C-alpha positions as a Markdown table, in Angstrom:
| # | Residue | x | y | z |
|---|---|---|---|---|
| 1 | Gln | 17.6 | 5.8 | -18.4 |
| 2 | Val | 18.8 | 3.6 | -15.9 |
| 3 | Gln | 20.9 | 0.4 | -15.3 |
| 4 | Leu | 20.5 | -2.1 | -12.9 |
| 5 | Val | 23.5 | -4.8 | -12.5 |
| 6 | Glu | 23.0 | -7.7 | -9.9 |
| 7 | Ser | 25.6 | -9.6 | -7.7 |
| 8 | Gly | 26.3 | -12.2 | -5.0 |
| 9 | Gly | 24.8 | -14.9 | -6.8 |
| 10 | Gly | 26.8 | -18.6 | -6.6 |
| 11 | Leu | 26.3 | -22.0 | -4.7 |
| 12 | Val | 25.5 | -22.3 | -1.4 |
| 13 | Gln | 24.2 | -25.4 | 0.3 |
| 14 | Ala | 20.8 | -25.8 | 1.8 |
| 15 | Gly | 20.1 | -24.0 | 5.0 |
| 16 | Gly | 22.8 | -21.5 | 4.2 |
| 17 | Ser | 22.2 | -17.6 | 3.4 |
| 18 | Leu | 23.3 | -15.4 | 0.3 |
| 19 | Arg | 22.9 | -11.7 | -0.5 |
| 20 | Leu | 22.0 | -10.6 | -3.6 |
| 21 | Ser | 23.0 | -7.1 | -4.4 |
| 22 | Cys | 21.3 | -4.4 | -7.2 |
| 23 | Leu | 23.4 | -1.6 | -8.2 |
| 24 | Val | 21.1 | 1.4 | -9.6 |
| 25 | Ser | 22.9 | 3.7 | -11.6 |
| 26 | Gly | 21.8 | 6.1 | -14.5 |
| 27 | Glu | 20.6 | 9.4 | -15.5 |
| 28 | Ala | 19.4 | 11.0 | -12.1 |
| 29 | Ser | 16.3 | 12.2 | -13.1 |
| 30 | Ala | 15.2 | 8.8 | -14.3 |
| 31 | Val | 16.4 | 7.1 | -11.3 |
| 32 | Gln | 14.7 | 9.7 | -9.2 |
| 33 | Asn | 11.7 | 8.6 | -11.3 |
| 34 | Ile | 11.7 | 4.8 | -10.2 |
| 35 | Asn | 8.7 | 3.9 | -7.5 |
| 36 | Ile | 9.1 | 0.3 | -7.5 |
| 37 | Met | 12.6 | -1.9 | -6.9 |
| 38 | Ala | 11.5 | -5.8 | -7.4 |
| 39 | Trp | 13.7 | -8.9 | -7.3 |
| 40 | Tyr | 12.0 | -11.6 | -9.8 |
| 41 | Arg | 13.4 | -15.1 | -10.2 |
| 42 | Arg | 13.2 | -17.6 | -13.0 |
| 43 | Ala | 13.5 | -21.2 | -11.8 |
| 44 | Pro | 14.5 | -23.9 | -14.8 |
| 45 | Gly | 11.8 | -24.9 | -16.2 |
| 46 | Lys | 9.3 | -22.6 | -14.5 |
| 47 | Gln | 7.7 | -18.8 | -15.5 |
| 48 | Arg | 9.2 | -16.1 | -13.7 |
| 49 | Glu | 8.6 | -15.0 | -10.3 |
| 50 | Val | 8.1 | -12.4 | -8.4 |
| 51 | Val | 10.1 | -12.2 | -5.3 |
| 52 | Ser | 9.4 | -9.3 | -3.2 |
| 53 | Ser | 8.3 | -5.8 | -4.4 |
| 54 | Thr | 8.9 | -2.6 | -2.6 |
| 55 | Asn | 7.4 | 1.1 | -3.3 |
| 56 | Ser | 8.6 | 4.2 | -3.1 |
| 57 | Gly | 7.4 | 4.3 | 0.4 |
| 58 | Gly | 9.5 | 1.7 | 1.6 |
| 59 | Ser | 7.1 | -1.2 | 2.0 |
| 60 | Thr | 7.6 | -4.7 | 0.8 |
| 61 | Thr | 5.6 | -7.1 | -0.1 |
| 62 | Tyr | 6.8 | -10.8 | -0.2 |
| 63 | Val | 6.0 | -14.1 | -2.5 |
| 64 | Asp | 4.8 | -16.7 | 0.0 |
| 65 | Ala | 7.6 | -18.9 | -0.8 |
| 66 | Val | 10.4 | -16.8 | 1.0 |
| 67 | Lys | 8.4 | -14.9 | 4.1 |
| 68 | Gly | 10.4 | -15.2 | 6.8 |
| 69 | Arg | 13.4 | -15.8 | 5.1 |
| 70 | Phe | 14.5 | -13.1 | 2.5 |
| 71 | Ser | 14.4 | -9.7 | 3.4 |
| 72 | Val | 14.9 | -6.4 | 1.5 |
| 73 | Ser | 17.1 | -3.5 | 2.2 |
| 74 | Thr | 18.3 | -0.7 | 0.6 |
| 75 | Asp | 21.3 | 1.5 | 0.9 |
| 76 | Leu | 20.7 | 5.0 | -0.6 |
| 77 | Ala | 24.0 | 6.0 | -0.9 |
| 78 | Lys | 25.1 | 3.6 | -2.2 |
| 79 | Asn | 22.3 | 3.5 | -4.8 |
| 80 | Ser | 21.5 | -0.2 | -3.9 |
| 81 | Val | 18.8 | -2.4 | -3.2 |
| 82 | Tyr | 19.4 | -5.8 | -1.7 |
| 83 | Leu | 18.2 | -9.2 | -0.7 |
| 84 | Gln | 19.5 | -11.2 | 1.7 |
| 85 | Met | 18.2 | -14.7 | 1.3 |
| 86 | Asp | 18.4 | -17.2 | 4.7 |
| 87 | Lys | 17.3 | -20.9 | 5.3 |
| 88 | Leu | 17.5 | -21.4 | 1.3 |
| 89 | Leu | 16.3 | -24.2 | 0.0 |
| 90 | Pro | 16.8 | -26.5 | -3.0 |
| 91 | Glu | 13.8 | -25.1 | -4.5 |
| 92 | Asp | 14.9 | -21.6 | -4.1 |
| 93 | Thr | 17.4 | -22.3 | -7.0 |
| 94 | Ala | 17.1 | -20.0 | -9.8 |
| 95 | Val | 18.3 | -17.0 | -11.6 |
| 96 | Tyr | 17.4 | -13.6 | -9.5 |
| 97 | Tyr | 16.7 | -10.3 | -11.3 |
| 98 | Cys | 16.6 | -7.2 | -10.0 |
| 99 | Asn | 13.6 | -4.7 | -11.9 |
| 100 | Ala | 12.6 | -1.2 | -11.7 |
| 101 | Val | 9.3 | 0.6 | -12.1 |
| 102 | Ser | 8.9 | 3.9 | -13.4 |
| 103 | Leu | 5.4 | 4.6 | -13.3 |
| 104 | Ser | 5.6 | 8.2 | -14.4 |
| 105 | Arg | 7.4 | 7.3 | -17.4 |
| 106 | Asn | 6.0 | 4.1 | -18.2 |
| 107 | Lys | 9.5 | 2.2 | -18.3 |
| 108 | Glu | 10.7 | -0.9 | -16.5 |
| 109 | Tyr | 14.4 | -1.6 | -16.6 |
| 110 | Trp | 15.9 | -5.5 | -15.5 |
| 111 | Gly | 19.5 | -6.4 | -14.6 |
| 112 | Gln | 21.2 | -9.2 | -16.4 |
| 113 | Gly | 20.4 | -11.3 | -13.9 |
| 114 | Thr | 22.5 | -13.4 | -10.9 |
| 115 | Gln | 22.2 | -17.1 | -10.7 |
| 116 | Val | 22.0 | -18.8 | -7.1 |
| 117 | Thr | 22.0 | -22.8 | -6.7 |
| 118 | Val | 21.1 | -24.5 | -3.5 |
| 119 | Ser | 22.4 | -27.7 | -3.0 |
| 120 | Ser | 20.7 | -30.5 | -1.0 |
């Protein structure tokens, strides 16, 4: 099993920045079998959408709405994945979730989510 714990959400004014963290832990073999790490968000009244997706080769794709403003980084020593969010907009307000996928094990893991609120 893999556990994901997000942190770093909060209230920020438009134009500000936040950095979300996702701590990955669990059974070593399960963690090592993760192929994709992603960030999702669910805004009020909207469906959940993928924000970013990083494959095992380190390549990251972003949804158009955040390109140029958000960036993903990892710290293997800390078993953590980060979502740096700059130039935040009110429409970025959402609960942000960390997601991990193991294709070989056909497993998907989710964190509990962290609230990001951007005031205008």
